[in-house]
Coordinates of C-alpha atoms in Angstrom, one line a residue:
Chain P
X409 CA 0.0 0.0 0.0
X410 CA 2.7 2.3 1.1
X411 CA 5.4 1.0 -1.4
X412 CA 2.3 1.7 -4.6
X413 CA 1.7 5.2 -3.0
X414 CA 5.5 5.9 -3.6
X415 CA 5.5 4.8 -7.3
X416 CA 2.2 6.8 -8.1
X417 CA 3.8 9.7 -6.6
X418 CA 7.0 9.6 -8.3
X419 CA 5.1 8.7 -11.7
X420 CA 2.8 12.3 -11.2
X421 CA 5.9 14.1 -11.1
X422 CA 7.4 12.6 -14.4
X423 CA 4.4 13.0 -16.5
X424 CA 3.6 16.6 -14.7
X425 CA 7.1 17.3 -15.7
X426 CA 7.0 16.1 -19.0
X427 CA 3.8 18.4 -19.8
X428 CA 5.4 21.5 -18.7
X429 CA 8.9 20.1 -20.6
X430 CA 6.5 19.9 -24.1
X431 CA 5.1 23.3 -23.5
X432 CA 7.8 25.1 -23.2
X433 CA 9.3 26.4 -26.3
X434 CA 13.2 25.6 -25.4
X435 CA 15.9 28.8 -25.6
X436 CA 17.8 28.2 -29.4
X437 CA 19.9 30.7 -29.7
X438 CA 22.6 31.1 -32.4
X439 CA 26.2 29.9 -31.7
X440 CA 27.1 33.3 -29.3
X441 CA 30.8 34.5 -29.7
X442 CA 31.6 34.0 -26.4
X443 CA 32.1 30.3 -26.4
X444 CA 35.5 29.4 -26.2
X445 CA 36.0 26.1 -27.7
X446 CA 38.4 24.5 -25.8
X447 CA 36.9 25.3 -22.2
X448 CA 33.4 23.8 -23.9
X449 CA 35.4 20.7 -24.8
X450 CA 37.2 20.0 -21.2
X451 CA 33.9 20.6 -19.5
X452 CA 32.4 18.3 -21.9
X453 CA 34.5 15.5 -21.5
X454 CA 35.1 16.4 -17.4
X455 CA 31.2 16.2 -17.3
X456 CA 31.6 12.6 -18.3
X457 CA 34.6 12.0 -16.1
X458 CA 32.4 12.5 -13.2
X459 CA 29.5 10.2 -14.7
X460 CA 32.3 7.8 -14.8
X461 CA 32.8 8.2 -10.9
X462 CA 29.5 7.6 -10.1
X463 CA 29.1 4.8 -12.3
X464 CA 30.8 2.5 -12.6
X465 CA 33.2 4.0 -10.5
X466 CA 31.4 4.1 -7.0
X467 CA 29.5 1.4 -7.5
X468 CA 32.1 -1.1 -7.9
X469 CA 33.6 0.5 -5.1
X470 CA 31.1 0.3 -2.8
X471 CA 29.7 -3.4 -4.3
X472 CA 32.9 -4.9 -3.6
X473 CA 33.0 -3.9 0.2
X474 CA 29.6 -5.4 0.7
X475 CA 28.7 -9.1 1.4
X476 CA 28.0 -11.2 -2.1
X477 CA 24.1 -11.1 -0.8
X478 CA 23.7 -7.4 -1.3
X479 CA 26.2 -6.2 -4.1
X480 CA 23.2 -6.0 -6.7
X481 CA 21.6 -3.9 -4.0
X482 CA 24.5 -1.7 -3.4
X483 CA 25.7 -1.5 -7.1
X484 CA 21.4 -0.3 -7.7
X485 CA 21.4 2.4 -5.1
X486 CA 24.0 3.9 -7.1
X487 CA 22.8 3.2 -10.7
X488 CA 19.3 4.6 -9.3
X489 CA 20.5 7.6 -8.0
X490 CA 22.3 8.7 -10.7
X491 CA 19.3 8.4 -12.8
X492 CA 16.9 9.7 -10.7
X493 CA 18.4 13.0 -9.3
X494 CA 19.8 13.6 -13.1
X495 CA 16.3 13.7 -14.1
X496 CA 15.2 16.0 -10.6
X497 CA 18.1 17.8 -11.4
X498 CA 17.0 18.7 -14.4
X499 CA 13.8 19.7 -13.6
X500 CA 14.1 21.7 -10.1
X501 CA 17.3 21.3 -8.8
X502 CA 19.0 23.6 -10.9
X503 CA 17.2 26.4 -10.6
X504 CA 17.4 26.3 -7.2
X505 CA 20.8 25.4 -6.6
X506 CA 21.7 28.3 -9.2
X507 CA 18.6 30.2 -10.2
X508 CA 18.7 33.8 -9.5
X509 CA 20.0 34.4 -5.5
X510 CA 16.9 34.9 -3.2
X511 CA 17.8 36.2 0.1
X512 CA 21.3 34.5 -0.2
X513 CA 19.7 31.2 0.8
X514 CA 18.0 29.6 -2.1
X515 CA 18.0 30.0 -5.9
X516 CA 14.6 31.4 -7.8
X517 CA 12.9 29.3 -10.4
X518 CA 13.8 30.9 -13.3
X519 CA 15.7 27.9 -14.4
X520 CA 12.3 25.4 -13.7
X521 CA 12.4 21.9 -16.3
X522 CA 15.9 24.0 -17.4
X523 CA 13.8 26.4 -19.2
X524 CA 16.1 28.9 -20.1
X525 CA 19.2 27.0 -20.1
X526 CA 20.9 27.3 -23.3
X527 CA 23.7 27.3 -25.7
X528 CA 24.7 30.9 -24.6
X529 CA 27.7 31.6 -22.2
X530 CA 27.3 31.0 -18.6
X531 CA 28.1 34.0 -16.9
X532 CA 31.7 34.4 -16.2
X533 CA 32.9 31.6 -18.5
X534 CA 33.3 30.2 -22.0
X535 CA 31.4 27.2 -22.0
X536 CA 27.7 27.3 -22.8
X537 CA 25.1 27.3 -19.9
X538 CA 24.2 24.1 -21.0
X539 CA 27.3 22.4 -20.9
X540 CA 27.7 24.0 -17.0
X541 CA 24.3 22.3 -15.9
X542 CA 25.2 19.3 -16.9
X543 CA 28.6 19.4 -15.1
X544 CA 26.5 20.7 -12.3
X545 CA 24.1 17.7 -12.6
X546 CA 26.8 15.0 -12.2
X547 CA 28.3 16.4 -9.0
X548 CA 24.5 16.3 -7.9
X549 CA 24.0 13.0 -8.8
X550 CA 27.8 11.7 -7.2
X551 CA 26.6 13.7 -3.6
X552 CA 23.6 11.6 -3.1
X553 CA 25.4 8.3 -4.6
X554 CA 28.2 8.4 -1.4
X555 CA 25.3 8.0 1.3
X556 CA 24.5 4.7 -0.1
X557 CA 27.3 3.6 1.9
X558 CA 26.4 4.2 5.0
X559 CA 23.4 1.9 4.9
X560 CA 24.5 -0.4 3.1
X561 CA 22.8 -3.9 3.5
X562 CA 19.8 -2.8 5.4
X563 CA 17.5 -0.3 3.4
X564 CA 14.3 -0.5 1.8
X565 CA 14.1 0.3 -1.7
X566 CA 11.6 2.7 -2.1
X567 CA 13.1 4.3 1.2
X568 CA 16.0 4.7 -0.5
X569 CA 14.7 6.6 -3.7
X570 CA 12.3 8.9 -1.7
X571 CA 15.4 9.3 0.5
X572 CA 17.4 10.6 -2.3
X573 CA 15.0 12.9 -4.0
X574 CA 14.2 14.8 -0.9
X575 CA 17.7 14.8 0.4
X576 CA 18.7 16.5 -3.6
X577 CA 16.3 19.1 -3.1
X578 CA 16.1 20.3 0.5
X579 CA 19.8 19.8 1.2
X580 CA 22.1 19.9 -1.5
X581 CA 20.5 22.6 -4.1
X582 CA 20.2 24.8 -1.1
X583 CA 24.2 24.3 -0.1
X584 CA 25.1 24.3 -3.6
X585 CA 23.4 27.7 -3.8
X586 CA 25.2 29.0 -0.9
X587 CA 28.9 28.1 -1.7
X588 CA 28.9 28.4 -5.5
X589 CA 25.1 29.9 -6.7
X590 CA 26.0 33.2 -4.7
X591 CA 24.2 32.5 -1.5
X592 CA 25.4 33.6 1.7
X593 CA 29.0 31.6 2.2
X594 CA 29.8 32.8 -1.2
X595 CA 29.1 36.4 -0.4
X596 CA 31.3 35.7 2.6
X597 CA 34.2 34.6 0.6
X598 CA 34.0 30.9 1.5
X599 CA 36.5 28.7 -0.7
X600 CA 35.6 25.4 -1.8
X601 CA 37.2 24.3 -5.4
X602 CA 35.2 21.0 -6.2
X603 CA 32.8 20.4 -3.4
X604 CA 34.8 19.8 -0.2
X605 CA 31.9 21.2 1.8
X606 CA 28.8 21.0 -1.1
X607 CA 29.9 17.5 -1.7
X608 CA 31.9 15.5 0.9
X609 CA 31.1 17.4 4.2
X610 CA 27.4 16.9 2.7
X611 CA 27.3 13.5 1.7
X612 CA 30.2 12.1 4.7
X613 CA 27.7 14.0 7.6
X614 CA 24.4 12.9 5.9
X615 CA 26.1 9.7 6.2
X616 CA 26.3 9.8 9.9
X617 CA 23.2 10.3 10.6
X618 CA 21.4 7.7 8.2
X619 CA 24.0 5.3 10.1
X620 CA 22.7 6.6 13.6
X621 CA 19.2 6.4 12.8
X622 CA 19.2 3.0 10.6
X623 CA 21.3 1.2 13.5
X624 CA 23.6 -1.7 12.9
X625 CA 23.3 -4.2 10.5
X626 CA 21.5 -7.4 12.0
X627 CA 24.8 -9.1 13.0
X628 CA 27.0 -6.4 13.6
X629 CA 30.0 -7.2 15.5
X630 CA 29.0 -10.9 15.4
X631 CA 28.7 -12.0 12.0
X632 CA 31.9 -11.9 9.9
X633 CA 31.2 -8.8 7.3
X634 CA 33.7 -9.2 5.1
X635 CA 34.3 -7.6 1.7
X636 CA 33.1 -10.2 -0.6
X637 CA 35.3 -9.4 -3.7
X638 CA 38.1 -6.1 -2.8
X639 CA 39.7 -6.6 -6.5
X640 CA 35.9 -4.8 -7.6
X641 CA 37.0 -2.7 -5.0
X642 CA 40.6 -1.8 -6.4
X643 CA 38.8 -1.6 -9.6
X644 CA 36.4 1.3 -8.2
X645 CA 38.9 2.7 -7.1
X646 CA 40.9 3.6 -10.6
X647 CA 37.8 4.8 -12.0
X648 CA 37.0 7.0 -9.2
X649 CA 40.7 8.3 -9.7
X650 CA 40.2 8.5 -13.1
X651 CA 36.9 10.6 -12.9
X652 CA 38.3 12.8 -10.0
X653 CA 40.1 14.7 -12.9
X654 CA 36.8 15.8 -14.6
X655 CA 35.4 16.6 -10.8
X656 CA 38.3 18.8 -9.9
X657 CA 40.2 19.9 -13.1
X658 CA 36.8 20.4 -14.6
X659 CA 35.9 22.9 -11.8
X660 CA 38.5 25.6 -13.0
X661 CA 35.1 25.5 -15.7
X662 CA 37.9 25.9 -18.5
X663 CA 41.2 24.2 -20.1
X664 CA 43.5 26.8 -18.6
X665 CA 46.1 27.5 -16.1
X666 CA 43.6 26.5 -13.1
X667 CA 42.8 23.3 -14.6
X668 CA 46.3 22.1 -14.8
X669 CA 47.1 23.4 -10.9
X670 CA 43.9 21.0 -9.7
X671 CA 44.8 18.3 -11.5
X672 CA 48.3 18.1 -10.5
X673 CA 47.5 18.7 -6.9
X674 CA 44.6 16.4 -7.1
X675 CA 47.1 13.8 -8.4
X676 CA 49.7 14.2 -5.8
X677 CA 46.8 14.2 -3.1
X678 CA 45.2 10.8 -4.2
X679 CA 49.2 8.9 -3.7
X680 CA 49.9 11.4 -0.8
X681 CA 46.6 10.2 1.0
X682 CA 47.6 6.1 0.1
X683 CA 50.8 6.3 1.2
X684 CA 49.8 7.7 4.4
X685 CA 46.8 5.6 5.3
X686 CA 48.7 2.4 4.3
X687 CA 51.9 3.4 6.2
X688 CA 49.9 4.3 9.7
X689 CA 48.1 1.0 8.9
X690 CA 51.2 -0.8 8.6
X691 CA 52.7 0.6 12.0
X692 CA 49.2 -0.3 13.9
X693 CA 48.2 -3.1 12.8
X694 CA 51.6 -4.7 11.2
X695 CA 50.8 -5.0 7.8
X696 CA 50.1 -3.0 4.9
X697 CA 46.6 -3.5 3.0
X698 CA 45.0 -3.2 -0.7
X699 CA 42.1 -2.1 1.0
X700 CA 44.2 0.6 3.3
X701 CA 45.5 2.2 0.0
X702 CA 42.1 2.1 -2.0
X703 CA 40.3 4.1 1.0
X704 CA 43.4 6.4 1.5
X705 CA 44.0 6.7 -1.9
X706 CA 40.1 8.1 -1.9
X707 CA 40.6 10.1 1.1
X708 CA 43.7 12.0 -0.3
X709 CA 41.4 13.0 -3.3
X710 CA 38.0 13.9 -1.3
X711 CA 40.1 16.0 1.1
X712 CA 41.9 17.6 -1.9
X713 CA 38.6 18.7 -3.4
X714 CA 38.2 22.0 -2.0
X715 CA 41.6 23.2 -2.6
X716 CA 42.8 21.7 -5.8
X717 CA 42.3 25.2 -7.7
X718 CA 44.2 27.1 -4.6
X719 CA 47.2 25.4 -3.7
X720 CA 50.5 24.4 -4.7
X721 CA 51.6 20.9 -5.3
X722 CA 53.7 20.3 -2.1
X723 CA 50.8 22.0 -0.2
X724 CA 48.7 18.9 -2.0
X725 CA 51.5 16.7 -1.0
X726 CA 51.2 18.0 2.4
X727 CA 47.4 17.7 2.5
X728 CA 47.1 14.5 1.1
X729 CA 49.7 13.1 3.7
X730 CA 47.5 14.4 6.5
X731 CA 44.0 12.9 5.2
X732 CA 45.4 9.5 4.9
X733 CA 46.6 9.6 8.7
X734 CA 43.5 11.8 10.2
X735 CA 40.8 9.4 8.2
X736 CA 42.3 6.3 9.0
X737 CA 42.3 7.6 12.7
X738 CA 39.0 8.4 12.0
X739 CA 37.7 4.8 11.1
X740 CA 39.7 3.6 14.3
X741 CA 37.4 5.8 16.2
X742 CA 34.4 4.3 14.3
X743 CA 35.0 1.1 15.6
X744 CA 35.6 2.2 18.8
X745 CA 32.1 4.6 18.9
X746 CA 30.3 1.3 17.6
X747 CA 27.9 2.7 14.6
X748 CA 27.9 1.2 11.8
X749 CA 28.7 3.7 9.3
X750 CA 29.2 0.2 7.0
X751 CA 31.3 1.3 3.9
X752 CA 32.9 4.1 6.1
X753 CA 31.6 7.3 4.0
X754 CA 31.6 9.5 7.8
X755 CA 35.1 8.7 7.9
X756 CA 36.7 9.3 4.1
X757 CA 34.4 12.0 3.1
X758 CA 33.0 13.5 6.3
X759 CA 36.1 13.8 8.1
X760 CA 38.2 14.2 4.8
X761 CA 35.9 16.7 3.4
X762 CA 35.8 18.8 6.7
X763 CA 39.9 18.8 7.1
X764 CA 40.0 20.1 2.9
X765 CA 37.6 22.7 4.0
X766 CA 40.1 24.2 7.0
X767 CA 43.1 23.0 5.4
X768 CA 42.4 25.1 2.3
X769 CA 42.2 28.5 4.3
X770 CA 45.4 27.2 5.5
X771 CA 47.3 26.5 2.4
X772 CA 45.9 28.8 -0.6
X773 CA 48.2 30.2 -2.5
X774 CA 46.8 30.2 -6.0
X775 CA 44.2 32.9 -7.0
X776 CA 43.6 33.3 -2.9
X777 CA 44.8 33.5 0.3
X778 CA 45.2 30.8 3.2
X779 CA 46.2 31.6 7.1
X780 CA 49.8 30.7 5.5
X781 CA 50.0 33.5 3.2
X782 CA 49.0 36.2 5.6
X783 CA 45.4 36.1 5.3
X784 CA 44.4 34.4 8.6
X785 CA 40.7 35.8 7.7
X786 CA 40.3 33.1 5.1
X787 CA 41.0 30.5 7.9
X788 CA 37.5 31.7 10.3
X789 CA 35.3 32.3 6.6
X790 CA 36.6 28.2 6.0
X791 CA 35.9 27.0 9.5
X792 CA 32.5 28.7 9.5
X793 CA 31.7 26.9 6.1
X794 CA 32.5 23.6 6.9
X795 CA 30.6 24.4 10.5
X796 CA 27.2 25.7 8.6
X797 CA 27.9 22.9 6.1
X798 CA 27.8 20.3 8.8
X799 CA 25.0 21.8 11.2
X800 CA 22.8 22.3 8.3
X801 CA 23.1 18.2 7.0
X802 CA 23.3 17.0 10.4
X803 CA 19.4 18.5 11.2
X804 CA 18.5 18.3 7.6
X805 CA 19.0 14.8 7.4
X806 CA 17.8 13.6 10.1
X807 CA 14.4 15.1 9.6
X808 CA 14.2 13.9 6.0
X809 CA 15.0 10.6 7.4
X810 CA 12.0 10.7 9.9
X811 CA 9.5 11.5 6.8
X812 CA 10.8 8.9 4.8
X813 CA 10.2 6.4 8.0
X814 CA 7.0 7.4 8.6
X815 CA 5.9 7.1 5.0
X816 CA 7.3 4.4 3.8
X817 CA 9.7 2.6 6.7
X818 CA 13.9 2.7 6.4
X819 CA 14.8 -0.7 7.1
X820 CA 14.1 -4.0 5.6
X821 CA 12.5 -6.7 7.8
X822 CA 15.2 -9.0 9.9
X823 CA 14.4 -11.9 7.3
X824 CA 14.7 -9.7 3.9
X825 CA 18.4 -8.7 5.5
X826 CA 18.9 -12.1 6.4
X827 CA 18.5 -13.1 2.7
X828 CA 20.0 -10.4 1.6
X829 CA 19.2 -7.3 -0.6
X830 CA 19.7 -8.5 -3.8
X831 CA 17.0 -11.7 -3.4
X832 CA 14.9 -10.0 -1.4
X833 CA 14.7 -6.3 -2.6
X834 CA 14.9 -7.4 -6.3
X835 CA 14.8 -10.8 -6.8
X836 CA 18.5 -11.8 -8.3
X837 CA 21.6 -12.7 -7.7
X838 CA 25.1 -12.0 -8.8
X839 CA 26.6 -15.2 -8.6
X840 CA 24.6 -18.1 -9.6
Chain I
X1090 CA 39.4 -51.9 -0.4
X1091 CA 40.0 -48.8 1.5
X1092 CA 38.4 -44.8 1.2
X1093 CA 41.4 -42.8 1.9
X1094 CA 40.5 -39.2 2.9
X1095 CA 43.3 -36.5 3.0
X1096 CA 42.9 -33.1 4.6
X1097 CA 46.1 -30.9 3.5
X1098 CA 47.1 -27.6 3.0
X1099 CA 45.5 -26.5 -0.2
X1100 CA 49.5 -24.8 -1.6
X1101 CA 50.4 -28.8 -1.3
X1102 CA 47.7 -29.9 -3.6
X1103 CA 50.1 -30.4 -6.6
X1104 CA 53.1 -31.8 -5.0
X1105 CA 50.6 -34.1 -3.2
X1106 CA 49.2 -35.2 -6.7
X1107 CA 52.5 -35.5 -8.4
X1108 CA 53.7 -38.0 -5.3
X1109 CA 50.6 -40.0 -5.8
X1110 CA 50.3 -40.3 -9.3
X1111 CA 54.0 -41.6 -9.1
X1112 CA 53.0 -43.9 -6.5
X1113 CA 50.3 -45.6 -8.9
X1114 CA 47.1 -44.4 -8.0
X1115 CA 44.6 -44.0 -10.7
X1116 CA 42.4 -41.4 -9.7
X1117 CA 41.9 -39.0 -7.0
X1118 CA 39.0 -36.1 -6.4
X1119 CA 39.6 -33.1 -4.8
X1120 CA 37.6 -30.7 -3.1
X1121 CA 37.8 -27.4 -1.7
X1122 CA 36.5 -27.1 2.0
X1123 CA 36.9 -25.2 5.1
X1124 CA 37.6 -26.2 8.6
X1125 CA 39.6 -26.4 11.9
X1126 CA 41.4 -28.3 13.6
X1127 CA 43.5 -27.7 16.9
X1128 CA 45.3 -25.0 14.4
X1129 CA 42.0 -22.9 15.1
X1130 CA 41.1 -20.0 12.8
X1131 CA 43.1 -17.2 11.7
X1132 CA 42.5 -13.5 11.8
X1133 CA 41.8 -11.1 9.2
X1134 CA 41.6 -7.2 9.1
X1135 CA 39.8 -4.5 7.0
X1136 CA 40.4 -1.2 7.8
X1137 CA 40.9 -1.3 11.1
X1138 CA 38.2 -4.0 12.0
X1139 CA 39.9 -7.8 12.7
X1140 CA 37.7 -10.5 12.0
X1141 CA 38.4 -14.0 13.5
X1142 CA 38.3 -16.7 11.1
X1143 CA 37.3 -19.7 12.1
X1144 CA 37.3 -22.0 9.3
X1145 CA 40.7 -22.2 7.5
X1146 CA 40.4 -23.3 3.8
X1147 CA 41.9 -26.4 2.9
X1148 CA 42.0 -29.2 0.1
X1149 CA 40.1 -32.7 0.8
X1150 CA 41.7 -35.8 -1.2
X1151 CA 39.9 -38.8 -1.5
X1152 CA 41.3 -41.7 -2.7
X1153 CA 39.7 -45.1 -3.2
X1154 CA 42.5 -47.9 -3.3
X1155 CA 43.6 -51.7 -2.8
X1156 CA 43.6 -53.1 0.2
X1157 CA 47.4 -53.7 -1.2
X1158 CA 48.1 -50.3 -2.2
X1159 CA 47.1 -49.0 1.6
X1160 CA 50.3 -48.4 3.4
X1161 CA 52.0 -46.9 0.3
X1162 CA 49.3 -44.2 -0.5
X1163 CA 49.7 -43.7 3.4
X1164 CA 53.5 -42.9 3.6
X1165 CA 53.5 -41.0 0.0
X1166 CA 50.4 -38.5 1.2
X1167 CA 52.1 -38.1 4.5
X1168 CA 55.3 -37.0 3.1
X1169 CA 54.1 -35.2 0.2
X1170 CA 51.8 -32.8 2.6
X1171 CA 53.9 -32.8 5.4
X1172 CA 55.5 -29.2 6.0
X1173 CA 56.1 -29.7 9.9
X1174 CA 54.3 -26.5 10.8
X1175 CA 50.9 -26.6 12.8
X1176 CA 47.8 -26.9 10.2
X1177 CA 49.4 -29.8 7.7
X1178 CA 46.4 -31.6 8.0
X1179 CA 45.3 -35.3 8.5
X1180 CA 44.7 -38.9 6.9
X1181 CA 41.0 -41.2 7.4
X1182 CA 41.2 -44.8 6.2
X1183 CA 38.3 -46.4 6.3
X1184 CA 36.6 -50.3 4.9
X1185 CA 35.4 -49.3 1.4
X1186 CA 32.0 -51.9 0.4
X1187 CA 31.8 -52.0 -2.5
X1188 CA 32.9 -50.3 -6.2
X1189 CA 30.9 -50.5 -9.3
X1190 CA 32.7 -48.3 -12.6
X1191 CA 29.4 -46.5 -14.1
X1192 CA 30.6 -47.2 -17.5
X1193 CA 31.1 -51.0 -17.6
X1194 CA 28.7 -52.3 -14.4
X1195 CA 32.6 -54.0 -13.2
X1196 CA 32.8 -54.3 -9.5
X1197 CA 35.3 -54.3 -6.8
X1198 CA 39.5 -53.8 -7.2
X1199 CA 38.9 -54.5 -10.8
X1200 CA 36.6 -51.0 -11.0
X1201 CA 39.4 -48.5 -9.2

């Protein structure tokens, strides 16, 4: 009854959409001068880079950490995500996100079903407006897609996609709007490159609460959860790697200078971050792990994010050092704390994304300013964005989470997550 | 007739078959499993967490031979698997009833 309520719901807002979406008449415009070529191309192909995280990049990532019951589960909540919020992105989250500024809190809806959005420059660049949504859409899309970790091998299906759309809307257009649509933090000055607050605080803090309020898996502590296959895991990985150029090189929004300086320092971040993780592994626990240099390889790049554009490449080097050692710490304390934040996303993008955040008002160099280069100012706007950031998911979240229970119910039933997701959500298995 | 049953150490499997097949058996069948013996379990650890593993994987021969053949597919399994270290395994005999070969209906030595 509940679950059909869901699905008509959904279905009214696709074919509402759609209606509008025909009677529109779409913005043409002739090729404007502005355009410059080359920017359009990058952003183009970064735009797929960053499909190419989510999937397959993320899924394989997270599917390989999970129990061989529930990787069709895990591997869905991604593939789901990314074509559902695409499609609410589309529709209403751009416009808000980056609609007109109203009151420094939330974007107007001049950009509704995109109308409007065309081939003419977006302000301040050379790429078309167009091609900027889009790149706009997949970090969107990526946001929601790093929850799924946290609950991994427990949530309801339909939970999960009402849990999504809600959480695009009401939290991350808003924070979009505020640190890069000219809200509030972005009147303040606030740096954040690629989404070290917008994307990682976000996603890493919403992640903390779904794992509070879920609970543990049914087993937790008892039942071996291993990783059923870590080579899909390596694989993820790569193409996470891979991608992370589009999602930070692509945020200089052109093939110039800027682009070059993230990628590099994004780069040096992502082996920085493995080294680190894999050596204070090593010294703990005596031996060094694939899995220890896939998730510090990860948190070198997620606590890069924000500063990629600003820093220099030792300052990367520096940075990525620290997040391996400071999220690996953070996992330790995980264990110890007892939720079960089951993929870690709290520990690699939370706590990554928060010390990017701080260390960027630390270390910029590049086109701004960090405590380092005489502009201790930066340091309190940084801290007071990844503060607002995190306040503002932590409540968010957790009341988005309440609806969603009370409409439809978060967890599966103890015998559904006995079976396992991928039987009892959507009845298949990987391996047969 | 005797059912010989070999637990080894599944890195042994091929020196094990080599030493058999040498011996004059003419067939074996192999199976992975998992178990423990007074070696225990082992532990594992991903990031951070350590699990304790209680079934260690190992290889399961079984060997159906002549009452005649016994104490040499004995010695040859024992020194083929042995490494000396805790974990090497162990050896079943036990009466074997009857044989029938699918193919031909023959029964007893003359099927193995």
């Amino acid at each position: 009854m509940k679950h059909s309520t869901f699905l008509y719901m959904w279905l009214l807002v696709v074919i509402l959409s759609v209606c509008c979406g025909l009677a529109t008449v779409w913005a043409q415009d002739g090729p404007p001068s502005a355009i410059d070529t080359g920017d359009t191309a990058w952003i183009l192909v970064s735009s797929a880079l960053v499909l190419c995280m989510t999937l397959p990049g993320l899924a394989l990532f997270y599917g390989g950490l999970v129990r061989t019951k529930n990787v069709l589960g895990t591997l869905m909540h991604t593939a789901v995500i990314l074509c559902m919020i695409s499609i609410v992105w589309v529709l209403l989250g751009y416009t808000l996100a980056f609609g007109t500024d109203v009151g420094g809190v939330i974007g107007s809806l001049e950009f509704l079903f995109s109308m409007g959005v065309g081939q003419d420059a977006f302000p301040g660049t050379g790429i078309p407006h167009l091609t900027f949504m889009v790149f706009q859409l997949m970090f969107a899309a990526i946001t929601v897609a790093l929850i799924t970790g946290s609950f991994a091998e427990r949530m309801k299906f339909t939970a999960l996609l009402l849990f999504a759309v809600l959480w695009s809307v009401l939290i991350y257009s808003p924070l979009a709007h505020w640190v890069w649509g000219g809200g509030w933090l972005a009147e303040m000055g606030a740096l954040d490159f690629a989404g070290g607050a917008v994307v990682h605080i976000s996603s890493g803090f919403a992640a903390l609460v779904c794992a509070l309020v879920l609970g543990q898996r049914k087993g937790y502590g008892v039942e071996s959860m291993v990783p059923h296959n870590l080579p899909m895991t390596v694989l993820g990985t790569g193409l996470l790697w891979f991608g992370w150029f589009g999602f930070n090189a692509g945020s200089a929004l052109g093939a110039n200078g800027g682009a070059a300086s993230a990628f590099v320092a994004t780069h040096i971040a992502a082996c920085a971050g493995g080294c680190s993780w894999m050596g204070a592994e090593w010294l703990r626990t005596g031996k060094p792990t694939m899995l220890g240099l896939a998730s510090g390889i990860i948190a070198g790049l997620a606590t890069i994010t924000p500063g990629a554009g600003f820093v220099s490449p030792l300052a990367a080097l520096l940075i990525g050092l620290v997040a391996g050692v400071v999220c690996y710490a953070a996992v330790v304390l995980k264990i110890r704390l007892g939720y079960d934040d089951s993929l870690d996303v709290v520990a690699i993008h939370g706590v990554g994304g928060f010390t990017g955040i701080l260390a960027t008002g630390l270390f910029a160099s590049v086109g701004a300013q960090g405590l380092f280069y005489g502009n201790p100012g930066q340091f309190v706007i940084q801290f007071v964005l990844a503060v607002s950031t995190l306040v503002f998911v932590l409540v968010g979240t957790f009341v988005i989470l309440k609806i969603v229970d009370l409409l439809v119910g978060l967890r599966v039933t103890p015998e559904e997550e006995e079976v396992g997701l991928d039987l009892s959500q959507h009845s298949e298995r990987a391996y047969s | 007739m005797k059912l010989v049953t070999a637990i080894i150490k599944p890195f042994k499997l091929d020196e094990v078959k080599d030493a058999l097949t040498e011996a004059g058996i003419q067939g074996m069948t192999v199976s992975e499993v998992k178990g423990f013996g007074r070696q225990k379990g082992h532990k594992e650890t991903y990031r951070g967490t350590e699990y304790q593993i209680d079934f260690v994987p190992k290889v399961k021969i079984e060997l159906a031979v002549a009452d005649s053949m016994e104490e040499k597919v004995m010695e040859t399994l024992r020194t083929a698997a042995k490494t000396g270290s805790i974990g090497d395994g162990k050896i079943f005999v036990s009466d074997l009833n009857s044989v029938i070969r699918i193919r031909t209906g023959e029964t007893g030595e003359g099927a193995l």
